[in-house]
XYZ file of C-alpha atoms in Angstrom:
578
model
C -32.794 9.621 20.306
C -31.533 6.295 20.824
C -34.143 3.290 22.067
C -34.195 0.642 25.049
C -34.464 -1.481 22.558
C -31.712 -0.277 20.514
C -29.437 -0.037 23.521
C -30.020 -3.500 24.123
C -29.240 -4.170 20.434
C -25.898 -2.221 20.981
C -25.103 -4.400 24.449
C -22.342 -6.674 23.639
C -20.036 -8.989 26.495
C -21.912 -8.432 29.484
C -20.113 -11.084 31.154
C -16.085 -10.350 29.310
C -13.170 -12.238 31.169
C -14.369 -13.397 34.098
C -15.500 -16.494 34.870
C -18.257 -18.828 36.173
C -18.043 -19.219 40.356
C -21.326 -20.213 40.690
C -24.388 -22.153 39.756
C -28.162 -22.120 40.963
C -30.963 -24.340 39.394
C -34.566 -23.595 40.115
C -37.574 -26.289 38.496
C -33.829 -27.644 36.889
C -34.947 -31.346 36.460
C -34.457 -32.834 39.963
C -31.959 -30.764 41.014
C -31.580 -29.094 44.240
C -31.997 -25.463 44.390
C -28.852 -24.926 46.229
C -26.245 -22.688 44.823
C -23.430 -25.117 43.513
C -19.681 -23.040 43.489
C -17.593 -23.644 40.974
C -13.407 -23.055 41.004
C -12.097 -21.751 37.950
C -9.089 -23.677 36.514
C -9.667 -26.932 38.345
C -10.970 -30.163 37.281
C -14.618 -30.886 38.203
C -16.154 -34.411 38.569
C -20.174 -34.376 38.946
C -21.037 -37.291 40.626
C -24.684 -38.588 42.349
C -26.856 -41.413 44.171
C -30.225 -42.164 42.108
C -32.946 -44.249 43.110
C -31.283 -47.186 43.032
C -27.889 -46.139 41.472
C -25.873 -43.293 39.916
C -28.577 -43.467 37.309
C -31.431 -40.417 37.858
C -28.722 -38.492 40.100
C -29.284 -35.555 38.242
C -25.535 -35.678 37.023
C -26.640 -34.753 32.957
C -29.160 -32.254 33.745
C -26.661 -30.333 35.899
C -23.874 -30.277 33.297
C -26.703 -29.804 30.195
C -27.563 -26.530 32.677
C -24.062 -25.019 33.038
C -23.172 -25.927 29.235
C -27.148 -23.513 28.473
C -25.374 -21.211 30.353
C -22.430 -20.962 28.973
C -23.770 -20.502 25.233
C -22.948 -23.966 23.763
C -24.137 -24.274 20.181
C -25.633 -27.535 21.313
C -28.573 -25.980 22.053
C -28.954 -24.134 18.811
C -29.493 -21.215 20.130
C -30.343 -18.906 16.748
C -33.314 -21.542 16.310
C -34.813 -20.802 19.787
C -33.369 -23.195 22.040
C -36.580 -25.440 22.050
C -34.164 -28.277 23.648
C -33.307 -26.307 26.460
C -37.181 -26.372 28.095
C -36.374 -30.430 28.097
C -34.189 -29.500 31.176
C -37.580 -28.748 33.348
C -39.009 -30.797 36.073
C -40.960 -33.414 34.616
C -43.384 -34.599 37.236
C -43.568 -38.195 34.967
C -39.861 -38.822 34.751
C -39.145 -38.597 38.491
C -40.158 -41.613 41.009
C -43.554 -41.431 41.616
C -43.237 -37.685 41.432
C -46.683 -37.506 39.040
C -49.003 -38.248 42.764
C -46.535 -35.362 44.606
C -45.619 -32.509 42.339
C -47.111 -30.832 38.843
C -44.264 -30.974 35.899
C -42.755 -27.309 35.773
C -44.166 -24.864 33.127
C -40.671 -22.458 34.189
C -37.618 -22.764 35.836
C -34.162 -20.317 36.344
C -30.721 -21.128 35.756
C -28.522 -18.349 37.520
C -25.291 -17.924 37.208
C -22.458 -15.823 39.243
C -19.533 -14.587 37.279
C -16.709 -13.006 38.653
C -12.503 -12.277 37.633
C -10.101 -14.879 38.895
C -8.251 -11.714 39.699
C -9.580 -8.412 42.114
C -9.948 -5.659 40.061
C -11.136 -1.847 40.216
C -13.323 -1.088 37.482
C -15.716 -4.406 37.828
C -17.178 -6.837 40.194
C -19.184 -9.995 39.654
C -22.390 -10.244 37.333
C -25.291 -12.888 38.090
C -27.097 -13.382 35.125
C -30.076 -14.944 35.100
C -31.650 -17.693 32.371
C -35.230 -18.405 32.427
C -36.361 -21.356 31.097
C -40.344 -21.998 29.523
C -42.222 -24.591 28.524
C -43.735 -22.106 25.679
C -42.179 -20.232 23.304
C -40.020 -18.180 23.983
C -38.259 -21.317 25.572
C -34.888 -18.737 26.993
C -34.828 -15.394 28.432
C -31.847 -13.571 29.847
C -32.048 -11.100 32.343
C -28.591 -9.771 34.717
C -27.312 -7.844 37.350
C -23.961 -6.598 38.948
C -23.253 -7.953 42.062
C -24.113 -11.395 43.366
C -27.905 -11.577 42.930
C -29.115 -14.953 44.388
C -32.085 -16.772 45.751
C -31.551 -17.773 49.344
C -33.983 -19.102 51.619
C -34.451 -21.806 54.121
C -36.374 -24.482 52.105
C -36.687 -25.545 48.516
C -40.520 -24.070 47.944
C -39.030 -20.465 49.665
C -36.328 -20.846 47.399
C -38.818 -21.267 44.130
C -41.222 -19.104 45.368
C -38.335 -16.363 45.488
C -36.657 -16.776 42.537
C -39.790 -15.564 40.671
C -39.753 -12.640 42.891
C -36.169 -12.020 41.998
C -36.429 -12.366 38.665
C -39.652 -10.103 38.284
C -37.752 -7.641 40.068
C -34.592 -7.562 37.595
C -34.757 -5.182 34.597
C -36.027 -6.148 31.200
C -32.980 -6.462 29.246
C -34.354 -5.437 25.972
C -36.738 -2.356 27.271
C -40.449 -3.415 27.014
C -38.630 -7.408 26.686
C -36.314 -9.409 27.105
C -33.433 -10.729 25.250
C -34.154 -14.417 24.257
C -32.191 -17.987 23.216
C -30.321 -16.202 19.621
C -29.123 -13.296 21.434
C -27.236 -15.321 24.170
C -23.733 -15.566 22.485
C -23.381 -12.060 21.527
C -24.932 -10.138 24.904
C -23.020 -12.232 27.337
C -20.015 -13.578 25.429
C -19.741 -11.277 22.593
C -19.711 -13.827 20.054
C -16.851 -15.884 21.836
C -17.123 -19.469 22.427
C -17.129 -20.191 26.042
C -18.345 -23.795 26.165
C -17.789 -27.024 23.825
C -19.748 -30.158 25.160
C -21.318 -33.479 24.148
C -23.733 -35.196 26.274
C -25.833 -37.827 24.439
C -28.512 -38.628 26.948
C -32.410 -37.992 26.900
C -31.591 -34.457 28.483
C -30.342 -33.583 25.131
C -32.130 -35.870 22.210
C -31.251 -33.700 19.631
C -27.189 -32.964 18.854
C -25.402 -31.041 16.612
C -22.055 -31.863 15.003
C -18.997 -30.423 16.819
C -15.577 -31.821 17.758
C -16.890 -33.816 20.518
C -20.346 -35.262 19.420
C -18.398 -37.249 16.300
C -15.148 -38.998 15.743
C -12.432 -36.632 13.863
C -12.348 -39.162 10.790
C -15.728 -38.517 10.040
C -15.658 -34.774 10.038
C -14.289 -32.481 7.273
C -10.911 -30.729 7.491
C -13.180 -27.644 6.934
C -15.298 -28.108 9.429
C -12.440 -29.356 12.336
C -10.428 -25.962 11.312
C -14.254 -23.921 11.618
C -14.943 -25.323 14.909
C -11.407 -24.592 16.418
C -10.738 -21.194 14.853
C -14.504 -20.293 16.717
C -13.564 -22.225 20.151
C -10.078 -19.959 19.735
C -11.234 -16.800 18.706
C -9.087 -16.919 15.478
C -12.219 -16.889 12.837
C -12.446 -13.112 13.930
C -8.652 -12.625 13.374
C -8.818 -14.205 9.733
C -11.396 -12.337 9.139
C -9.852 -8.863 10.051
C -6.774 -10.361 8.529
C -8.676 -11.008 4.744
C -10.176 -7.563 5.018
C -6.680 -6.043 6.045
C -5.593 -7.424 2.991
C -8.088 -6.297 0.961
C -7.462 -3.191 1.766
C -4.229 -3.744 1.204
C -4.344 -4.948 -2.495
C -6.648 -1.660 -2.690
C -3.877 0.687 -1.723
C -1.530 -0.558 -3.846
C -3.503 -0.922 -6.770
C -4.016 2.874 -6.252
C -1.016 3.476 -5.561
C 0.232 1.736 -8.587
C -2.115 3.564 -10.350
C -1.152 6.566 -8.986
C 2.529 6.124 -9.762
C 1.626 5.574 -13.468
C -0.610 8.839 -13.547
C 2.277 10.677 -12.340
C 4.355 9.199 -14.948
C 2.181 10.241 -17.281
C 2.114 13.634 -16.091
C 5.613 14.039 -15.574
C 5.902 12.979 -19.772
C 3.148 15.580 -20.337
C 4.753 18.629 -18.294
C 8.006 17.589 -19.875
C 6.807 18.028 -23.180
C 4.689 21.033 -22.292
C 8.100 22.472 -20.466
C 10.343 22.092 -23.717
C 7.411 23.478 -25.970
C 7.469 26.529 -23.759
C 11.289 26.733 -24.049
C 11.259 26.735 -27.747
C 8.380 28.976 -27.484
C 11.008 31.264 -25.387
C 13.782 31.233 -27.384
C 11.871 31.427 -30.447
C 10.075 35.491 -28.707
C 14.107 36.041 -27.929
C 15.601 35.344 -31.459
C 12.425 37.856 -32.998
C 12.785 40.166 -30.515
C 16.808 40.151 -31.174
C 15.981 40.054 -35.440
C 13.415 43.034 -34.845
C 16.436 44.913 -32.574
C 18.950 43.945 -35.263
C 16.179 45.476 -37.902
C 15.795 48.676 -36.481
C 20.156 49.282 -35.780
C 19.987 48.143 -39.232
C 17.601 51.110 -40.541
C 19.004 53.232 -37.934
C 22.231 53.014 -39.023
C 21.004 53.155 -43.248
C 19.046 56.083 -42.079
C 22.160 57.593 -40.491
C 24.607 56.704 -43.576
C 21.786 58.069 -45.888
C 22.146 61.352 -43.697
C 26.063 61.618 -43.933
C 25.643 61.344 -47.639
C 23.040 63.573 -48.649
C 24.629 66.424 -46.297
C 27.748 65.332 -48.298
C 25.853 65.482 -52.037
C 24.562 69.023 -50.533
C 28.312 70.451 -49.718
C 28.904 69.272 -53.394
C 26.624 70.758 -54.761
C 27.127 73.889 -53.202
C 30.906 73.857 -54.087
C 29.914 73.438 -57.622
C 27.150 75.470 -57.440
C 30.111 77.999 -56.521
C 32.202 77.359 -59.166
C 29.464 77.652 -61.864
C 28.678 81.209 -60.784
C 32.206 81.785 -60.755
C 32.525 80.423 -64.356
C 29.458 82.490 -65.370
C 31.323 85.645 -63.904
C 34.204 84.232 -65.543
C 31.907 83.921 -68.868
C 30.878 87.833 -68.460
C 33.839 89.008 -67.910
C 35.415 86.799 -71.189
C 32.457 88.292 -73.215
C 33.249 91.850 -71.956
C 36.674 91.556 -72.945
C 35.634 89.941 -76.275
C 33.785 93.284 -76.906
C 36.992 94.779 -75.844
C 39.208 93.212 -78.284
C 39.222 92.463 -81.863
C 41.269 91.090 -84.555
C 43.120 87.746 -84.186
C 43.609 88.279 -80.257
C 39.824 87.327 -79.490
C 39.813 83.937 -81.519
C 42.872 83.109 -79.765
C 41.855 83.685 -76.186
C 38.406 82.111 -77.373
C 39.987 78.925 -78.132
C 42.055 79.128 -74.893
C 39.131 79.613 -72.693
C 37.249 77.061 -74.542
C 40.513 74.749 -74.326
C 40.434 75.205 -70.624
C 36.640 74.675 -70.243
C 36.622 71.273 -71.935
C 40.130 70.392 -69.315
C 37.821 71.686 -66.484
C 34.738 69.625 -67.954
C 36.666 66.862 -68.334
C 37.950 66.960 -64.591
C 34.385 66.937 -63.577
C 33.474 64.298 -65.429
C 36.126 62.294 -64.112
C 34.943 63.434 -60.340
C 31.698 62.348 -60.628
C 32.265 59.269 -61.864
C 34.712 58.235 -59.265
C 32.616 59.647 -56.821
C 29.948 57.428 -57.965
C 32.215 54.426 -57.788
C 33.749 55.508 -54.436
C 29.673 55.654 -52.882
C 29.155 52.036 -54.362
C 32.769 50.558 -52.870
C 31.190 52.599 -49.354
C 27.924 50.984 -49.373
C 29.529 47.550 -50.665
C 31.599 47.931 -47.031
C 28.459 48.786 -44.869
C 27.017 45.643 -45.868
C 30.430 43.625 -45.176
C 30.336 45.290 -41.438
C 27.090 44.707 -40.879
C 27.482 41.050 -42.058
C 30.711 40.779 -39.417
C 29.264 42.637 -36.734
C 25.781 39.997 -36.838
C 28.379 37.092 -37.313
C 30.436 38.638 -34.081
C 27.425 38.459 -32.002
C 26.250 34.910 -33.245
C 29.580 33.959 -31.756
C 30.729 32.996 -28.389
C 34.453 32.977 -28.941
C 35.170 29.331 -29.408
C 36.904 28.286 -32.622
C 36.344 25.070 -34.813
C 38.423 22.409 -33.213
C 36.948 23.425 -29.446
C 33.530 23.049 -30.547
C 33.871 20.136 -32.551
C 35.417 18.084 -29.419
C 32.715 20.052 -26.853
C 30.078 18.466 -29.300
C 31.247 14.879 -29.287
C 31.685 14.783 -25.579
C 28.381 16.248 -25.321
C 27.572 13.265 -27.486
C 29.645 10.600 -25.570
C 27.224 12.021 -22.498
C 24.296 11.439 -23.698
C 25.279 7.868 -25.181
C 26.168 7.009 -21.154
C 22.983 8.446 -20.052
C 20.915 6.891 -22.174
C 22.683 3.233 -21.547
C 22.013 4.135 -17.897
C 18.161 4.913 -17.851
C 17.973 1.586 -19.737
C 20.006 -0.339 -17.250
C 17.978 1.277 -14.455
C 14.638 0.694 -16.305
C 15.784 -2.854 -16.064
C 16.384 -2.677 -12.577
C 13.152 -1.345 -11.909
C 11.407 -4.028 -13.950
C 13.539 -6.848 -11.883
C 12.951 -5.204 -8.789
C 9.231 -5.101 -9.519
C 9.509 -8.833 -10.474
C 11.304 -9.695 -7.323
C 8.782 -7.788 -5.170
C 6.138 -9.968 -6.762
C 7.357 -12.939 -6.078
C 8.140 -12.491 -2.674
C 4.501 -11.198 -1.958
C 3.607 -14.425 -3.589
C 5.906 -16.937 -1.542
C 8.253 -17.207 -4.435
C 11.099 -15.355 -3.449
C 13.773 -17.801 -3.025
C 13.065 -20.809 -5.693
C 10.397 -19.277 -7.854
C 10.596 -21.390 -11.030
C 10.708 -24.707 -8.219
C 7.579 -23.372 -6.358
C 5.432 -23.320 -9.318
C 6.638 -26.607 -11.011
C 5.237 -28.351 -7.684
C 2.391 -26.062 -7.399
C 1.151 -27.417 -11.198
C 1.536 -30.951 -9.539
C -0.702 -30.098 -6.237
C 2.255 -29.924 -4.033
C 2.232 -27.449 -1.370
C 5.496 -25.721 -1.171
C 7.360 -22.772 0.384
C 10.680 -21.422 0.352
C 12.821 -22.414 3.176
C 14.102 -18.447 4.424
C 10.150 -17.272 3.722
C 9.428 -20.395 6.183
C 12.188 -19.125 9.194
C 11.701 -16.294 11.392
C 14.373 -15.645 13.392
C 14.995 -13.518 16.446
C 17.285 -10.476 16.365
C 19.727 -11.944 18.478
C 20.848 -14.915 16.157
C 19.929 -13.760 13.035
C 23.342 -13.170 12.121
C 24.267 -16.881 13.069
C 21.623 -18.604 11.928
C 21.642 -16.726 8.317
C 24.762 -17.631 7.402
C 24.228 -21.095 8.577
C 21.024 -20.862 6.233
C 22.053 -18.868 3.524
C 23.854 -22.116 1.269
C 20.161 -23.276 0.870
C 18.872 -20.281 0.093
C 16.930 -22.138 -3.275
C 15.802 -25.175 -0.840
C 12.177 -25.556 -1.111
C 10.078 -26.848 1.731
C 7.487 -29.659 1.058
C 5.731 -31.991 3.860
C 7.613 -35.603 4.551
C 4.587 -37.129 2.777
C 4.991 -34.988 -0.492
C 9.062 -36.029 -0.896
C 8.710 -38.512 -3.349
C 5.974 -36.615 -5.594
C 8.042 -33.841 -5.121
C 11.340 -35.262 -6.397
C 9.322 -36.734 -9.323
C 8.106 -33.150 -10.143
C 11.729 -31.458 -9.827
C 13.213 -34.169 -12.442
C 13.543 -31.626 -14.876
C 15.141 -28.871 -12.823
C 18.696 -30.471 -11.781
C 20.182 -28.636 -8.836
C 16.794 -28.033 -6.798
C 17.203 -28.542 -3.124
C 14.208 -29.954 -1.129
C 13.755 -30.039 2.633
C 11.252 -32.556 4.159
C 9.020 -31.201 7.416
C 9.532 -33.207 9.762
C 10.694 -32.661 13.813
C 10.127 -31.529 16.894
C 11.410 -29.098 18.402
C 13.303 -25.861 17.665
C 16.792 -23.728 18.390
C 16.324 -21.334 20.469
C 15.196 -17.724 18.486
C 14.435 -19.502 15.522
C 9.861 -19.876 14.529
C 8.540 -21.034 11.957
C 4.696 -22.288 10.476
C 6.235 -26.267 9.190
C 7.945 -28.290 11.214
C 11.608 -27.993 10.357
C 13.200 -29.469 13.821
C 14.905 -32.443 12.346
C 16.759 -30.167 9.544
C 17.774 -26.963 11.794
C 18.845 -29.508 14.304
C 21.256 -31.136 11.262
C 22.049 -27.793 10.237
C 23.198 -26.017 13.775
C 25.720 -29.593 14.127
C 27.168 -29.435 10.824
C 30.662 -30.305 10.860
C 31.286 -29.453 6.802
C 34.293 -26.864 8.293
C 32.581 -24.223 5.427
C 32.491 -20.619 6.613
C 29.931 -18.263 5.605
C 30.480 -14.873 6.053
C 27.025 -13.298 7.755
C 26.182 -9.552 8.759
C 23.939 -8.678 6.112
C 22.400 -5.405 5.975
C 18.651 -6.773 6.487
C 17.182 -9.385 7.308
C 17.208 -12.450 4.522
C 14.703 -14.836 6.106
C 10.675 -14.294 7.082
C 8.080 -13.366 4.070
C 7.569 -10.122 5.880
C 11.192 -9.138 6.065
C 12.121 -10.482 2.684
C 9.254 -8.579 1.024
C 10.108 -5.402 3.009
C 13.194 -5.693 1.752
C 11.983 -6.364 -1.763
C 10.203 -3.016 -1.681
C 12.825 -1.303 -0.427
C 15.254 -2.513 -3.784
C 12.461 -1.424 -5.663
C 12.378 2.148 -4.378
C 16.206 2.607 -4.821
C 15.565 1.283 -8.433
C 12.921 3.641 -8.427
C 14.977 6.564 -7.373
C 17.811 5.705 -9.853
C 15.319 5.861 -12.840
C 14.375 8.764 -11.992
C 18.134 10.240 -11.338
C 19.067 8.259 -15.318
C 16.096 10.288 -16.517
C 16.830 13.305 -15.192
C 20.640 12.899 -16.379
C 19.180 12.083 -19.829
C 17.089 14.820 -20.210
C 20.490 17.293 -19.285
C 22.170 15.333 -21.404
């Protein structure tokens, strides 16, 4: 559960935007403890009657009280603000004021705050200072509404303001916020006062741009104090960590972009070793398919012929048992007849079986050549039919002429991924340099920069306004490679650029611009030139995006480098078809 005291840490801009209307000084050197108000946006002179002149009026203390008020670093306020308790009433200083009054020990300086403007969601804030002798020497206590001690005489009026004050709330819980927690509370870190008053009120100064002439002050130190009066040290701040982050994203990005590259040449790889992998299971699946026809089909032929070999065999099988019965009934008739007649029908018979023998003879062997000139022919067939399917119908000539175009393709495809790698790495190039300034006249821009001359290219200098961009483009585009150096740096410059005939500089120097046309350097004298030019040369204008302004020209940089991009990646693809 959050603290007081952390809430109070947390508190931040009590007071915002509005603005001081009123002043009260209580125990305030010899000031009166009538409330003073003040008009916002006016000129106020503090003037006064002393003892004897305007000397002692009071005139200091009341404008060393306002400036306490108002946070100025005069006080040096995150080392306690001891010079603020200077600004009591001291009983020696005023005219015999020792044998009347006692020196204060405290005093109050209230202020009223309120907008210049009504408005519904606030009203004024009083916010009271106290001052002590003793550590701590600043206190801050406020209140909405106006919250003021009025009373008749000056001693009511004291007396009161301590009862006032005891009765606001401790603006820290169990304490009070003191001297180094001023600027950020009320102001929230904004500078709302810059003074110098070197009188005894305030013995002790710091250096700002008042207390010190600007010749004896560092450029660092003039630029620290404005950007802090102006609020623009927060901005460069938030700008330097916006571009940090920046830098970060690209720099993963970048890295990013190569890690995808790298995957995208890994899955490629992986994807072709899977196709090979593919068509390497299809061609054994087809071989083991072919394999088993194959068998099928010897299995099927070894079939037909051993059915045929069986018929054979039972044809001759036949014709042996008829012989035999042929043979018995020879040798019955042999028993039959005698003589001469026997020996001759014996040597017929025998005549006729070495014919038939003969004939059989003869069968099988051109039976046996007739299987071999059969198998011989399977083979052939099987041979064509494997060939057929290998095939897709094309002949010689048409694939010889499909093959070089295919080769002619991938020639053209390779030539363009190289031309858009090239693009890509110019693109890239031209990206960098316009991040860096160097768009326009790089090799210029870095000659002077080895010679300590500031430089910048004249369109990253010029921002122009939508409505005259096209006019004023064209009117600058002819000096496109001018570089921009400051009136003092023109000779130096010159002297740098000896080497590089052709450069174009353009001095600062001017007041004044055409209307729609910004820009950081003072260019007044040349765009005036420029928009009276009576050359009579035409330049044709309407360009797709804007040429001039770092922020355009480097948007448009990236953009060139994304279509370069997204051609190398099209030239790949077409090679990898290819």
């Amino acid at each position: 559960m959050p603290t007081a005291r952390d809430a109070a840490r947390d508190t931040e801009n009590v007071v915002g935007d509005r603005t001081l209307v009123a002043v009260q000084a209580v125990n305030i050197s010899r000031l009166s403890t009538h409330p003073v108000p003040t008009v916002p946006g006016t000129l106020i002179v503090v003037a006064g009657q002393g003892p004897k002149d305007s000397n002692g009026a009071g005139k200091s203390s009341f404008i060393a009280a306002i400036t306490a008020l108002l946070g100025d670093e005069q006080w040096r306020f995150a080392s306690g603000a001891r010079a603020v308790a200077e600004l009591l009433f001291n009983a020696e200083l005023a005219a015999q004021g020792d044998s009347q009054w006692a020196s204060a020990d405290h005093g109050y300086i209230v202020g009223v705050f309120d907008h210049a403007e009504p408005v519904e969601d606030g009203g004024a804030v009083t916010v009271w200072l106290r001052v002590n002798a003793d550590a701590p020497h600043l206190e801050i206590r406020w209140r909405q509404g106006v919250y003021l001690a009025s009373a008749p005489s000056e001693a009511d009026r004291v007396a009161l303001a301590d009862r006032l004050w005891a009765s606001l709330p401790r603006s820290a819980g169990r304490r009070d916020l003191v001297a180094k927690d001023l600027g950020r509370v009320l102001y929230g870190g904004q500078v709302r006062c810059v003074s110098f008053l070197s009188t005894s009120v305030r013995s002790k100064v710091a250096t700002n741009l008042l207390s010190q002439p600007l010749n004896e002050i560092s450029p660092e130190r003039i630029f620290s104090a404005i950007a802090a009066l102006t609020g623009l040290d927060r901005e460069l701040e938030a700008e330097r960590k916006s571009r940090a982050e920046e830098h970060r994203e690209r720099a993963k990005a970048a890295e990013a972009t190569e890690r995808l590259a790298e995957w995208e040449r890994e899955a490629a790889s992986l994807l072709k070793t899977f196709d090979r992998r593919d068509r390497a299971r299809d061609e054994v699946a087809a071989a083991l398919r072919h394999w088993r026809t194959r068998q099928a089909r010897l299995l099927v032929d070894a079939a037909e012929a051993d059915a045929a070999h069986a018929a054979e065999q039972e044809r001759l099988h036949r014709e042996g048992e008829e012989l035999a019965e042929s043979a018995r009934a020879a040798e019955r008739e042999i028993e039959q007849l005698t003589g001469g007649a026997l020996d001759a029908r014996l040597q017929e018979a025998q005549a006729a079986l070495a014919e038939l023998k003969g004939q059989a003879d003869k069968l099988s062997a051109d039976k046996a050549v007739a299987r071999n000139r059969m198998d011989e022919l399977r083979r052939q067939v099987s041979a064509l039919e494997e060939r057929q399917r290998e095939s897709d119908g094309r002949d010689g000539d048409a694939a010889r002429a499909e093959l070089k175009e295919a080769e002619a393709r991938r020639d053209e495809a390779q030539q363009e991924f190289g031309m858009a790698r090239g693009a890509v790495a110019r693109a890239e190039r031209s990206l960098a340099e316009a991040e860096a300034g160097e768009g326009s006249a790089p090799e210029q821009i870095r000659a002077l920069a080895a010679q300590g001359i500031a430089a910048v290219g004249l369109l990253d200098a010029v921002e122009l306004a939508e409505d005259v961009r096209e006019r004023w483009e064209a009117a600058l585009w002819p000096y496109r490679e001018a570089v921009v150096v400051g009136a003092g740096d023109l000779d130096a410059a010159v002297k740098a650029l000896t080497g590089m005939p052709g450069s174009m500089i353009v001095p600062a120097g001017g007041e004044g611009l055409p209307e729609g046309v910004s820009c950081e350097l003072a260019l007044g004298r040349f765009l005036s030139a420029l928009d009276g030019d009576g050359t009579g040369t035409v330049v044709i204008g309407g360009f797709a995006e804007p040429v001039t302004g770092r922020v355009a020209r480097v948007q448009a940089a990236r953009t060139a480098l994304e279509a370069a991009q997204e051609a190398l990646d099209r030239a790949r693809q077409a090679t990898s078809d290819a």
